PDB file of C-alpha atoms in Angstrom:
ATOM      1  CA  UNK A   1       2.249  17.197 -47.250  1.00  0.00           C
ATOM      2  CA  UNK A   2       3.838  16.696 -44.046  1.00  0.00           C
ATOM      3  CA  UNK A   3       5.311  13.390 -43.572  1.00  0.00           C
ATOM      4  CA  UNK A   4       4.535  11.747 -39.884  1.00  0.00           C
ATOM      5  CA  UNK A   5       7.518  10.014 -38.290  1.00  0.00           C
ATOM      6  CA  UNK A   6       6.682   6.295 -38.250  1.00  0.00           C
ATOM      7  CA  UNK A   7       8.243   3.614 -35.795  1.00  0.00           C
ATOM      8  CA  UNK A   8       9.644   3.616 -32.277  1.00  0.00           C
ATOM      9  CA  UNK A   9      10.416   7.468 -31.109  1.00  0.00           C
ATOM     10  CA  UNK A  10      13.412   8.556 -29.136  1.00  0.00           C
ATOM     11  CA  UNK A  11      10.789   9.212 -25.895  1.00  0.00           C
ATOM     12  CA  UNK A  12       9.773   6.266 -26.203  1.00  0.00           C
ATOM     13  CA  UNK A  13      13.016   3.902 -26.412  1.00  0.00           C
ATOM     14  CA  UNK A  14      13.927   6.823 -23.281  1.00  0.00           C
ATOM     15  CA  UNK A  15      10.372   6.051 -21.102  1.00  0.00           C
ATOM     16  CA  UNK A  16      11.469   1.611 -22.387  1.00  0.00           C
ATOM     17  CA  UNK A  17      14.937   2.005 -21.098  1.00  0.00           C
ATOM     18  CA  UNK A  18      13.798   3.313 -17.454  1.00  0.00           C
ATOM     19  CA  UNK A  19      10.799   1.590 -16.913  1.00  0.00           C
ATOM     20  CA  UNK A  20      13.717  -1.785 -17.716  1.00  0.00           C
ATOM     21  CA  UNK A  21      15.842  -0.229 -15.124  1.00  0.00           C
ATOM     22  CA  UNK A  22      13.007   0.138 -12.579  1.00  0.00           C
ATOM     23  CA  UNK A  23      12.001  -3.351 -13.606  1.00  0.00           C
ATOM     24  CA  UNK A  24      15.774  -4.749 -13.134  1.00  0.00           C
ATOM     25  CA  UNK A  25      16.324  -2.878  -9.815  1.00  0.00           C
ATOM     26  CA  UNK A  26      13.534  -4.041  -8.150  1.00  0.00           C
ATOM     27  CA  UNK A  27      14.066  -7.746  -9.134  1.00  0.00           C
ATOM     28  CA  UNK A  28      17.857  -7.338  -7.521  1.00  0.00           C
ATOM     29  CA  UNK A  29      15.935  -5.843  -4.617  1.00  0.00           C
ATOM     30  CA  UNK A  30      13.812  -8.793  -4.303  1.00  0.00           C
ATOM     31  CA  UNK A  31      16.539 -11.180  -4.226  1.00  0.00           C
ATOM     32  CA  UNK A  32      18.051  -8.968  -1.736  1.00  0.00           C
ATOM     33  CA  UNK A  33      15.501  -9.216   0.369  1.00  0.00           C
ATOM     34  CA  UNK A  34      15.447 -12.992   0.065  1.00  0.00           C
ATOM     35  CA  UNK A  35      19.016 -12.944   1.455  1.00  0.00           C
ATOM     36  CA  UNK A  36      19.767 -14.919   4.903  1.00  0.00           C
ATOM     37  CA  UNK A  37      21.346 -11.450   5.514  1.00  0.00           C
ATOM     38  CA  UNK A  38      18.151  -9.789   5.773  1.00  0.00           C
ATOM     39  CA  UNK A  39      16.667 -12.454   7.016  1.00  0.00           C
ATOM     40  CA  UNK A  40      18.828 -12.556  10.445  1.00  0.00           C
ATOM     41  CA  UNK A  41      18.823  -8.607  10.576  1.00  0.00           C
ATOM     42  CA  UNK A  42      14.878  -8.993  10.964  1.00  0.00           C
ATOM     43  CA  UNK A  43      15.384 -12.059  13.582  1.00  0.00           C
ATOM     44  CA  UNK A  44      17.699  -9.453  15.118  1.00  0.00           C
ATOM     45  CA  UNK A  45      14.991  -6.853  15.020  1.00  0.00           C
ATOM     46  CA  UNK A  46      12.814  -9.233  16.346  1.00  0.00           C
ATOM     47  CA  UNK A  47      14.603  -9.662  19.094  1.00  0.00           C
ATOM     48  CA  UNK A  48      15.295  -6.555  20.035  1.00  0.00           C
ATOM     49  CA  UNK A  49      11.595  -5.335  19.753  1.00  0.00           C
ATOM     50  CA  UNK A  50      10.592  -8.092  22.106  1.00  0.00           C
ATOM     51  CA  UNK A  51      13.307  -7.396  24.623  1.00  0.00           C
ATOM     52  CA  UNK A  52      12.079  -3.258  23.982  1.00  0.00           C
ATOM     53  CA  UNK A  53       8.152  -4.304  24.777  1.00  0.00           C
ATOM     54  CA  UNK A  54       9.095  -6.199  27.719  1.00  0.00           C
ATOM     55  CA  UNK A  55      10.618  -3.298  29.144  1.00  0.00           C
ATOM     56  CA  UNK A  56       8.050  -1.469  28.519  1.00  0.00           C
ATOM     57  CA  UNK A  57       5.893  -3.464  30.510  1.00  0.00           C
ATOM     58  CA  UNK A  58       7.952  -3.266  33.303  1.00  0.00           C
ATOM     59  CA  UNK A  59       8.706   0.327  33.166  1.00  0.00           C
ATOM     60  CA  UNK A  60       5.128   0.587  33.661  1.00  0.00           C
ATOM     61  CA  UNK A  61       4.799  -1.996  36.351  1.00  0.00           C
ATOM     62  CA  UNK A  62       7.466  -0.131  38.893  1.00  0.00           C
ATOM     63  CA  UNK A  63       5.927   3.396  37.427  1.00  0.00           C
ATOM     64  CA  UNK A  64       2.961   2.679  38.961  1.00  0.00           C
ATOM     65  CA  UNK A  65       3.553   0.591  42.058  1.00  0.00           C
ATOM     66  CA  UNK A  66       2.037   1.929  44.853  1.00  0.00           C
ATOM     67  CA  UNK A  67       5.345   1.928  47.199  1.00  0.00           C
ATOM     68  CA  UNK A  68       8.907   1.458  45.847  1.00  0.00           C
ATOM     69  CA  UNK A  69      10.693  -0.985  48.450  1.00  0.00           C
ATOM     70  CA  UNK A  70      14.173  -2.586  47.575  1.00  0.00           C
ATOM     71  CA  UNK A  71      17.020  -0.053  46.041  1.00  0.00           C
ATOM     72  CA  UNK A  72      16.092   2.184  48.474  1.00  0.00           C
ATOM     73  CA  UNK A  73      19.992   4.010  47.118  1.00  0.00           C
ATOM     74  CA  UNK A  74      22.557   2.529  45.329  1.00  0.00           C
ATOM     75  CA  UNK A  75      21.936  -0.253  42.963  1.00  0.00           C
ATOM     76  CA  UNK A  76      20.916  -3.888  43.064  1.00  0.00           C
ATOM     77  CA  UNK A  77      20.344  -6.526  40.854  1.00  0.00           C
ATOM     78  CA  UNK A  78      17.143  -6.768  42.452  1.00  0.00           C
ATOM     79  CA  UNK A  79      14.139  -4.355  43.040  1.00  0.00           C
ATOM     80  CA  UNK A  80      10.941  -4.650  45.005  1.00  0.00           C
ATOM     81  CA  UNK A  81       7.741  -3.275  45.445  1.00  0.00           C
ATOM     82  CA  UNK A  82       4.257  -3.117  46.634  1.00  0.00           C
ATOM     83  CA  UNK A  83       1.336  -2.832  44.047  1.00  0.00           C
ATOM     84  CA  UNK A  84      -1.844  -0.744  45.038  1.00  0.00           C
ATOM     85  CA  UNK A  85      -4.679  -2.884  46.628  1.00  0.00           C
ATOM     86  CA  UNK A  86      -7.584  -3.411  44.143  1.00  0.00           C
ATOM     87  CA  UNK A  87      -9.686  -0.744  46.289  1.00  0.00           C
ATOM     88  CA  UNK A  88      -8.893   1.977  43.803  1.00  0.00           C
ATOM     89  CA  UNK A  89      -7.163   3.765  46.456  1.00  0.00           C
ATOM     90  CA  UNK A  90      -3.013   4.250  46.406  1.00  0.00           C
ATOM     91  CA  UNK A  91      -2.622   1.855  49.511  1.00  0.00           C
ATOM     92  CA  UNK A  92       0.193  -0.583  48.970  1.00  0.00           C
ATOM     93  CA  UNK A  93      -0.509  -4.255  48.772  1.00  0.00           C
ATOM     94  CA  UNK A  94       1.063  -6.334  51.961  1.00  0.00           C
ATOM     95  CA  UNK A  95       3.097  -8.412  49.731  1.00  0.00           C
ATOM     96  CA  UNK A  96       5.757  -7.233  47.195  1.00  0.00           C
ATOM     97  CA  UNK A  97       6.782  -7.804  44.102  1.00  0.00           C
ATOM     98  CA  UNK A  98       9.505  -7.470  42.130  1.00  0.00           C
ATOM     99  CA  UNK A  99      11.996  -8.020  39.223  1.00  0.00           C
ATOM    100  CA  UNK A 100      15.618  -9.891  39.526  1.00  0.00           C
ATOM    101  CA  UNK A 101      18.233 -10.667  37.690  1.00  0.00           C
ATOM    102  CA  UNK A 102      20.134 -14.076  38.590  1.00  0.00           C
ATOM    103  CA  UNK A 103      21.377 -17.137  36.399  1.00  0.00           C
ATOM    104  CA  UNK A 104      21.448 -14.364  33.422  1.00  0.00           C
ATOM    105  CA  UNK A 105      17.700 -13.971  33.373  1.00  0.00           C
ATOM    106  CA  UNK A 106      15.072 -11.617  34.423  1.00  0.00           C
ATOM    107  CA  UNK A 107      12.433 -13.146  36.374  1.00  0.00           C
ATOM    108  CA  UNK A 108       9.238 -11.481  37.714  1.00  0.00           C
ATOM    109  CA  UNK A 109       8.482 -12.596  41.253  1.00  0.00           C
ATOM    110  CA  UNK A 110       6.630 -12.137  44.348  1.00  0.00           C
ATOM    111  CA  UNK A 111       7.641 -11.802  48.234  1.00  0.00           C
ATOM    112  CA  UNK A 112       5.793 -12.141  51.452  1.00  0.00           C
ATOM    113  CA  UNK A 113       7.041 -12.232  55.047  1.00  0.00           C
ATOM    114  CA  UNK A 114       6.996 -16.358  54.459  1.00  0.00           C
ATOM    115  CA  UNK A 115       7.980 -16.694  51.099  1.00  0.00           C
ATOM    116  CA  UNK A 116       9.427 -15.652  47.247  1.00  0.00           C
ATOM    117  CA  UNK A 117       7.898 -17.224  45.034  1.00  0.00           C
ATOM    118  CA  UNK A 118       8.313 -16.738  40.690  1.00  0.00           C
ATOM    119  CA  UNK A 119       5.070 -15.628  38.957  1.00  0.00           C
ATOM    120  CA  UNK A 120       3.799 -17.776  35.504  1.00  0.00           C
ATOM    121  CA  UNK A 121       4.177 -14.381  33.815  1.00  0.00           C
ATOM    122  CA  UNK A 122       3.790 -10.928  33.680  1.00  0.00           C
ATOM    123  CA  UNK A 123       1.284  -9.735  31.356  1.00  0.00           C
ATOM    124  CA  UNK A 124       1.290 -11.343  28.160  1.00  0.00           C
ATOM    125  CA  UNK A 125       4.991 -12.602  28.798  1.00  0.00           C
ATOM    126  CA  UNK A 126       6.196 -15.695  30.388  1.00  0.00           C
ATOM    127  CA  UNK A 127       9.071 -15.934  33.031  1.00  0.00           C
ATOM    128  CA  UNK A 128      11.720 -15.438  32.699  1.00  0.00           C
ATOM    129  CA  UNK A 129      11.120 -12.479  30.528  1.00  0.00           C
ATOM    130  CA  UNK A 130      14.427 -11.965  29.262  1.00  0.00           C
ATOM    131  CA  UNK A 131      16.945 -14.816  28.767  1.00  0.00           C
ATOM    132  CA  UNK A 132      20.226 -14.646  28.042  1.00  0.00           C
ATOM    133  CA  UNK A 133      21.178 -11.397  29.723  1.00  0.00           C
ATOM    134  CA  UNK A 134      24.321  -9.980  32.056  1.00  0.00           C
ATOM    135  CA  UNK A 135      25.284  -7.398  34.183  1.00  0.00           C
ATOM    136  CA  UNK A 136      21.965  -6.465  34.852  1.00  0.00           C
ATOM    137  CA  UNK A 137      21.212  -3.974  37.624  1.00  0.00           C
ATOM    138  CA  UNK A 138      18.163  -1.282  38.947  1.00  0.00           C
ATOM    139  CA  UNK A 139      19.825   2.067  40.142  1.00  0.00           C
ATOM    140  CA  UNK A 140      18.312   4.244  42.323  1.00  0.00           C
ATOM    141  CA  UNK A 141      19.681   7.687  40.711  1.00  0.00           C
ATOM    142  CA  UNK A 142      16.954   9.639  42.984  1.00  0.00           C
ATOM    143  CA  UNK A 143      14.098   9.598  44.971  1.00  0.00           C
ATOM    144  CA  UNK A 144      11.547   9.629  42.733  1.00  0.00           C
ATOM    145  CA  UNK A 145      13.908   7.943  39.435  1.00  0.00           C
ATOM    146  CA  UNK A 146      14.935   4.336  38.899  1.00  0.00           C
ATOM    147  CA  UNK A 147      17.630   3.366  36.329  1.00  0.00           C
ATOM    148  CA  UNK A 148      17.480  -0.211  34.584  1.00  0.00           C
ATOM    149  CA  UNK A 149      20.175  -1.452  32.257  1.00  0.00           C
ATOM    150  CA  UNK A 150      21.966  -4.864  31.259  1.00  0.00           C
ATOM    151  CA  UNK A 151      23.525  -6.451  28.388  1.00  0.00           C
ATOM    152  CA  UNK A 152      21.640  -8.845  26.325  1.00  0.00           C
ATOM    153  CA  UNK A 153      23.021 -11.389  23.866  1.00  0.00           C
ATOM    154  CA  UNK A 154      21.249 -12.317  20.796  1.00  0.00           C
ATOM    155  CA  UNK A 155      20.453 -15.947  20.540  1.00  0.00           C
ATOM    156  CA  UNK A 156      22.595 -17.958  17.957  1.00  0.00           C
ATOM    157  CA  UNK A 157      24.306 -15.070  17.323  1.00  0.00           C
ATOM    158  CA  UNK A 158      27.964 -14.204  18.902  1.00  0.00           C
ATOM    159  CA  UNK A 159      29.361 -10.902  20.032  1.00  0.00           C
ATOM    160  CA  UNK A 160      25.694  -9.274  18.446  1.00  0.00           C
ATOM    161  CA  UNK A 161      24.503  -7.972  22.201  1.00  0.00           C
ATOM    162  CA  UNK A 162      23.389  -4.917  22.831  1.00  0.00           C
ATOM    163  CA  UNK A 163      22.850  -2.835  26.240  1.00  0.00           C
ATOM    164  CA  UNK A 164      19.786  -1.890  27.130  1.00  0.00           C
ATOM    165  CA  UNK A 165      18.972   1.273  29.506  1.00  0.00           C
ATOM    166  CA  UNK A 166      15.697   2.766  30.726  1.00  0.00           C
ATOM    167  CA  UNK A 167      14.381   5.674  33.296  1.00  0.00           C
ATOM    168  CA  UNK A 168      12.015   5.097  35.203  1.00  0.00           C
ATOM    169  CA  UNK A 169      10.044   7.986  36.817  1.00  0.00           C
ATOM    170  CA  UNK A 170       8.276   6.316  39.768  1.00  0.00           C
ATOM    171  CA  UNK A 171       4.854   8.292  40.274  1.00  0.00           C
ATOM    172  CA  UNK A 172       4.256   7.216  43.625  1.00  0.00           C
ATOM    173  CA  UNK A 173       7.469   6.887  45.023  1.00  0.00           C
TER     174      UNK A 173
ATOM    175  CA  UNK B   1      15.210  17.657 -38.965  1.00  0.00           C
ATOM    176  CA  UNK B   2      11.734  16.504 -38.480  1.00  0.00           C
ATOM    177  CA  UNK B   3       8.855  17.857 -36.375  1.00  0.00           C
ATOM    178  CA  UNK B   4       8.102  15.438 -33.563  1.00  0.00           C
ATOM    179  CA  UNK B   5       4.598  15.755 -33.087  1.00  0.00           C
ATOM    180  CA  UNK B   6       4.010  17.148 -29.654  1.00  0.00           C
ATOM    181  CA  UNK B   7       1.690  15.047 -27.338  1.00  0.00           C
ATOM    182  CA  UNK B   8      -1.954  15.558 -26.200  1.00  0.00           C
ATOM    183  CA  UNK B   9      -2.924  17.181 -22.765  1.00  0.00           C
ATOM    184  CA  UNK B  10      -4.516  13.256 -22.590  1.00  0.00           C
ATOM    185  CA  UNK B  11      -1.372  11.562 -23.164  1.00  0.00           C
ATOM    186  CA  UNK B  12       0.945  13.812 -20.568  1.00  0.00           C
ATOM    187  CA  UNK B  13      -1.635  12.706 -18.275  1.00  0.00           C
ATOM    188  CA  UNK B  14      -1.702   9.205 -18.716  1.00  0.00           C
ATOM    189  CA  UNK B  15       2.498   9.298 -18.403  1.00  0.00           C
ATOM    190  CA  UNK B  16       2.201  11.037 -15.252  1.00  0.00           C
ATOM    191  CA  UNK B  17      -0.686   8.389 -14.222  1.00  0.00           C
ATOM    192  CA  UNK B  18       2.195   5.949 -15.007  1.00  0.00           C
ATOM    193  CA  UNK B  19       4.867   7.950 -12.647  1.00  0.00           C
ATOM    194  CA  UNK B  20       2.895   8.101  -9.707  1.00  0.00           C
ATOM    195  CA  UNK B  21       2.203   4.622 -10.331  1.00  0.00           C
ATOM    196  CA  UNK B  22       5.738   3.866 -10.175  1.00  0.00           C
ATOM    197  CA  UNK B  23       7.080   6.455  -7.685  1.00  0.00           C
ATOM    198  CA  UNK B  24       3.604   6.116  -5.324  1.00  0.00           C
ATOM    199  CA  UNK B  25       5.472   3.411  -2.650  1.00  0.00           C
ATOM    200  CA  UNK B  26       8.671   5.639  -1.959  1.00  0.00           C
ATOM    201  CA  UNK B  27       6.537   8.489  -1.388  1.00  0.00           C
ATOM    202  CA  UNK B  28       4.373   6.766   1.337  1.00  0.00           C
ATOM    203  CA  UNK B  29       7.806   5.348   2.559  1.00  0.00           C
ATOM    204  CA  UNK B  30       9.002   9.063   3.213  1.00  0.00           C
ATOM    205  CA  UNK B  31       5.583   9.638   4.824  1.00  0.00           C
ATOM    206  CA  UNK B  32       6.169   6.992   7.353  1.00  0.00           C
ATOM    207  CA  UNK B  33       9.245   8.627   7.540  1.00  0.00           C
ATOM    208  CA  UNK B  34      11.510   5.467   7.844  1.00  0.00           C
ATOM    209  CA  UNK B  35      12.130   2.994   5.069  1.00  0.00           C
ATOM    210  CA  UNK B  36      11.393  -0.303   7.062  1.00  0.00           C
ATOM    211  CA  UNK B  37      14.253  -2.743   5.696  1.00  0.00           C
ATOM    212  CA  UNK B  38      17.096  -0.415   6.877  1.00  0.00           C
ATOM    213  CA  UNK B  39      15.915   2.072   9.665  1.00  0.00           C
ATOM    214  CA  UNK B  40      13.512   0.127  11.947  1.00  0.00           C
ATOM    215  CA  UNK B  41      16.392  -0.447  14.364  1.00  0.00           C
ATOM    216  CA  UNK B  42      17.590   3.340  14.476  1.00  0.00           C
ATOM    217  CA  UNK B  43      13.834   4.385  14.605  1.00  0.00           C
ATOM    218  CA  UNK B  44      13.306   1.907  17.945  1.00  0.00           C
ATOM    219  CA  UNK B  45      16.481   3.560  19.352  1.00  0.00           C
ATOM    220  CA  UNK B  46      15.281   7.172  18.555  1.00  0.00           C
ATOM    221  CA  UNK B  47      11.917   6.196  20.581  1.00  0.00           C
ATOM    222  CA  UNK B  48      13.699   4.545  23.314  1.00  0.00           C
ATOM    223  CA  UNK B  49      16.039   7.651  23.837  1.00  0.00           C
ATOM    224  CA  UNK B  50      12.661   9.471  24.085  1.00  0.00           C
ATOM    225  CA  UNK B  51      11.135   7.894  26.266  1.00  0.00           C
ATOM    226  CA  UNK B  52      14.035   8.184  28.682  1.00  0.00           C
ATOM    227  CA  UNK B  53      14.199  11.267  28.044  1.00  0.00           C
ATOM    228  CA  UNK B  54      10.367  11.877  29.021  1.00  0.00           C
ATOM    229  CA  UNK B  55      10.556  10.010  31.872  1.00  0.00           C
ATOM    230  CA  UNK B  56      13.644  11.889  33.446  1.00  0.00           C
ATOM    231  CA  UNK B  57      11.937  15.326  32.751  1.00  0.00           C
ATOM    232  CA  UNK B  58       8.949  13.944  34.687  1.00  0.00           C
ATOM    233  CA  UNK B  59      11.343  12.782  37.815  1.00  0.00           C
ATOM    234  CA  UNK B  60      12.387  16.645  37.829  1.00  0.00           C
ATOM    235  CA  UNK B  61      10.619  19.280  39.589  1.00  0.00           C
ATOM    236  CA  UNK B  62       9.354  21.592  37.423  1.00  0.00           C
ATOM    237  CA  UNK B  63       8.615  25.067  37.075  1.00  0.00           C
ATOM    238  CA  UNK B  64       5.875  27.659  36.066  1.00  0.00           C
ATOM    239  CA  UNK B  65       7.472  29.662  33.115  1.00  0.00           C
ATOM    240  CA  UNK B  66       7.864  28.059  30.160  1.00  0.00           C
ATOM    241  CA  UNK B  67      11.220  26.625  28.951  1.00  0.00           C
ATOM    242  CA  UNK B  68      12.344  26.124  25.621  1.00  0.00           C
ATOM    243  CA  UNK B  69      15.429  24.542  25.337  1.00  0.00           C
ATOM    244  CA  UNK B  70      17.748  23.777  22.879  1.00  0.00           C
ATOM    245  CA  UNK B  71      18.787  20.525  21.403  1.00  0.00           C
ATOM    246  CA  UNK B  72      21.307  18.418  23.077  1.00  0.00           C
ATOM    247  CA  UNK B  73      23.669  15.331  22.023  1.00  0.00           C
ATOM    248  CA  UNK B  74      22.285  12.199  23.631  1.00  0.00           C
ATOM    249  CA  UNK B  75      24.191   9.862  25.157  1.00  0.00           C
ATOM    250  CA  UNK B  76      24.782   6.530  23.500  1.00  0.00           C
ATOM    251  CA  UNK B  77      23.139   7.688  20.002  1.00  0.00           C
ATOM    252  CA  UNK B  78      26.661   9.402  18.721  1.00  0.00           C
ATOM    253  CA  UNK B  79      26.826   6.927  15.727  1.00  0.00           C
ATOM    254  CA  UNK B  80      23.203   7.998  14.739  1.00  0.00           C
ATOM    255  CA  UNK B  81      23.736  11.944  15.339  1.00  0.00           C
ATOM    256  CA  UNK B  82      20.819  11.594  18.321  1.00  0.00           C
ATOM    257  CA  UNK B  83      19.544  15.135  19.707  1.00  0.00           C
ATOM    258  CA  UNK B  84      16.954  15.381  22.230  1.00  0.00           C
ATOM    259  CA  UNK B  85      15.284  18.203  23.401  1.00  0.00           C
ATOM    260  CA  UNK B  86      12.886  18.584  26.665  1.00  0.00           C
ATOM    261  CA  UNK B  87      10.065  21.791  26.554  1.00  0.00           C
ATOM    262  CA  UNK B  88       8.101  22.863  29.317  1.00  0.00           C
ATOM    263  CA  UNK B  89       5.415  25.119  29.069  1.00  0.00           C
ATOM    264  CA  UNK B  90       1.746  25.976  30.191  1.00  0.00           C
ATOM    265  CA  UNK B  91      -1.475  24.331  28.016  1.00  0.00           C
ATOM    266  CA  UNK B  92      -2.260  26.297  26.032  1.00  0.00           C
ATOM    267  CA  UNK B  93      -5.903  25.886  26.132  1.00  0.00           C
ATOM    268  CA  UNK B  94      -6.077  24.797  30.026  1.00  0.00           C
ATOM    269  CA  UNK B  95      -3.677  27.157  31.917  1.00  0.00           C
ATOM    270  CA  UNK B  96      -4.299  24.914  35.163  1.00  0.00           C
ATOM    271  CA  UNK B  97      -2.268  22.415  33.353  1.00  0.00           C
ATOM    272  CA  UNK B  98       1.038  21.917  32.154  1.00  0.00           C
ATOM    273  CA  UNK B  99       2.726  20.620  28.975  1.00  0.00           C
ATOM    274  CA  UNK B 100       5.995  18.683  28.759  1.00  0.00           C
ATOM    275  CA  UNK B 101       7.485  17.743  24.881  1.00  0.00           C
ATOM    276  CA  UNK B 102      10.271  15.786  24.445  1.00  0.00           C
ATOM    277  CA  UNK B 103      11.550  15.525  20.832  1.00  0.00           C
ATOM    278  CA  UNK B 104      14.389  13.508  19.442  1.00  0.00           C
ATOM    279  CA  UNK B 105      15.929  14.021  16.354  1.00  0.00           C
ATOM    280  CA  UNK B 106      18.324  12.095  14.030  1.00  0.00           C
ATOM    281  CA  UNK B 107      20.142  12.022  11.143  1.00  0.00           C
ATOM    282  CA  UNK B 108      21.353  14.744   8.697  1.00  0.00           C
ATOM    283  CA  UNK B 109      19.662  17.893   7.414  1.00  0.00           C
ATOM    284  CA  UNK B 110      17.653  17.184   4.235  1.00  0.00           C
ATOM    285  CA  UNK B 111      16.686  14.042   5.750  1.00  0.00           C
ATOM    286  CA  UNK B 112      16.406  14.779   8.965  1.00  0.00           C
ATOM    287  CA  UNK B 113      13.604  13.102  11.104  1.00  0.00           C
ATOM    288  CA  UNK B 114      12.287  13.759  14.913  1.00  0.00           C
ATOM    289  CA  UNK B 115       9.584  11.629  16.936  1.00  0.00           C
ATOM    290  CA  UNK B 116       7.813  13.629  20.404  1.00  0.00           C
ATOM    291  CA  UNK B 117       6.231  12.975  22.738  1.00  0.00           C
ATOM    292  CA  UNK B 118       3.766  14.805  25.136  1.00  0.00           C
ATOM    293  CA  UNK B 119       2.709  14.768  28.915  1.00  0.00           C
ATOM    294  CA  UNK B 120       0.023  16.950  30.322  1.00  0.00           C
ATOM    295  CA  UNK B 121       0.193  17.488  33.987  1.00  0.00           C
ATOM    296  CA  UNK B 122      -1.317  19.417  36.330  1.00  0.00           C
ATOM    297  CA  UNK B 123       0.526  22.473  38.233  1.00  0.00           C
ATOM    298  CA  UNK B 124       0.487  21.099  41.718  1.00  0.00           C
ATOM    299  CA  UNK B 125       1.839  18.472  42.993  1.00  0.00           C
ATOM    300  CA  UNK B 126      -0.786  15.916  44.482  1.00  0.00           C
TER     301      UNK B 126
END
């Protein structure tokens, strides 16, 4: 009569030791994602993303302004334009708006014949969009393209900025 | 030496049932292609380069054969081994229109990973 091995088997102890390791790992894991490291490289993120999604807003903004006004060549740490009238043709509003760059923001405003004025906000963003920016400038690289880039600085965080640089096809010119 | 006995068709099954149960989040993390801790920031970079690069094939004037192009370095993504790539070519189920693709790609062979994007516009000019 064959005898059946009783007790713990050798695939067994094998399939106990890695499940442990898995088990170990993942607890370090866990306690490395508790770290204040990861913790400020998602508050950097963060950042980042926001910063990312406001351009994005604005990219589509100039894209799609009926008449491109202020780097007409060269650059400027201004631009201006003239939205279409709500008449769903392409005719350009009377007054302009526009983004700028001064006292290390970016600011969304507006400017008529009498006045410039800053808007509450620009979409689902408040002014001044960005804070804490420099060297920020709009380059007119071609008739029909618009360059944007400055350097932002993360907030609490030293020497952690990062440039930021986006093309702009305008569709209307 | 002893004869293990071997193991049932049922329990094989329920190990690998307890594999996949294991291994089941780092395969959905290679489906998303990007695990989220480490490579969100490269990944926003990657879509930011494409973008840009979309939106400077759009400011040039284009032509009516198709172009496929090869893929080239992109500027300020050196550290991340960024390649971009712009195609041009008719619809290919509306010849009045065409297609522009921009793809990005990014790190190193095996795990290698590309984003695109796509733009249909019409032949002529308004």
């Amino acid at each position: 009569m064959k005898k059946r091995k009783s007790g713990i088997t050798v695939w067994e102890i094998v399939l106990f030791t890695v499940f442990l390791a898995i088990a170990g790992g993942a607890s370090v894991f866990f306690f490395f994602l508790n770290s204040t490291d990861v913790r400020k490289a998602q508050q950097k993120y963060a950042w980042v993303q926001h910063i990312n999604s406001v351009l994005d807003e604005i990219c589509l903004e100039i894209a799609n302004s009926a008449q491109f006004e202020h780097p007409f060549n060269g650059s400027s740490p201004e631009c201006f334009f003239k939205v279409a009238v709500e008449s769903g043709t392409l005719l350009p509003d009377e007054n302009q708006e526009g983004f700028s760059f001064s006292n290390n923001t970016l600011v969304y405003m507006s400017r008529s014949a009498a006045a410039t004025n800053d808007f509450r906000r620009l979409g689902r963003y408040e002014n001044p969009l960005i804070t804490n920016c420099s060297d920020g400038k709009f380059t007119r690289q071609s008739s029909d393209q618009l360059e944007i880039k400055f350097y932002a600085n993360a907030p609490g965080v030293p020497n952690s900025g990062r440039e930021f640089y986006r093309l702009v096809n305008l569709r209307n010119r | 030496m002893a004869e293990t006995p071997s193991r049932s068709i049922f329990e094989k099954l329920i190990y690998l049932g307890i594999a996949t149960f294991f291994l089941w989040p780092f395969v959905q993390l290679w489906s998303i292609k990007a695990l989220p801790l480490f490579e969100t920031d490269t990944h926003l970079r990657a879509s930011v380069a494409l973008e840009n690069l979309m939106e400077e094939a759009l400011c040039r004037p284009y032509d009516r054969a198709s172009s496929k192009s090869s893929f080239q370095p992109v500027k300020g993504g050196e550290d991340i081994n960024l390649y971009g790539r712009v195609e041009v070519f008719l619809h290919p189920d509306m010849p009045a229109n065409i297609m522009i693709r921009s793809t990005v790609r990014w790190g190193m062979f095996p795990f290698s990973k590309s984003l695109s994007l796509e733009y249909l516009r019409a032949r002529t000019r308004p």
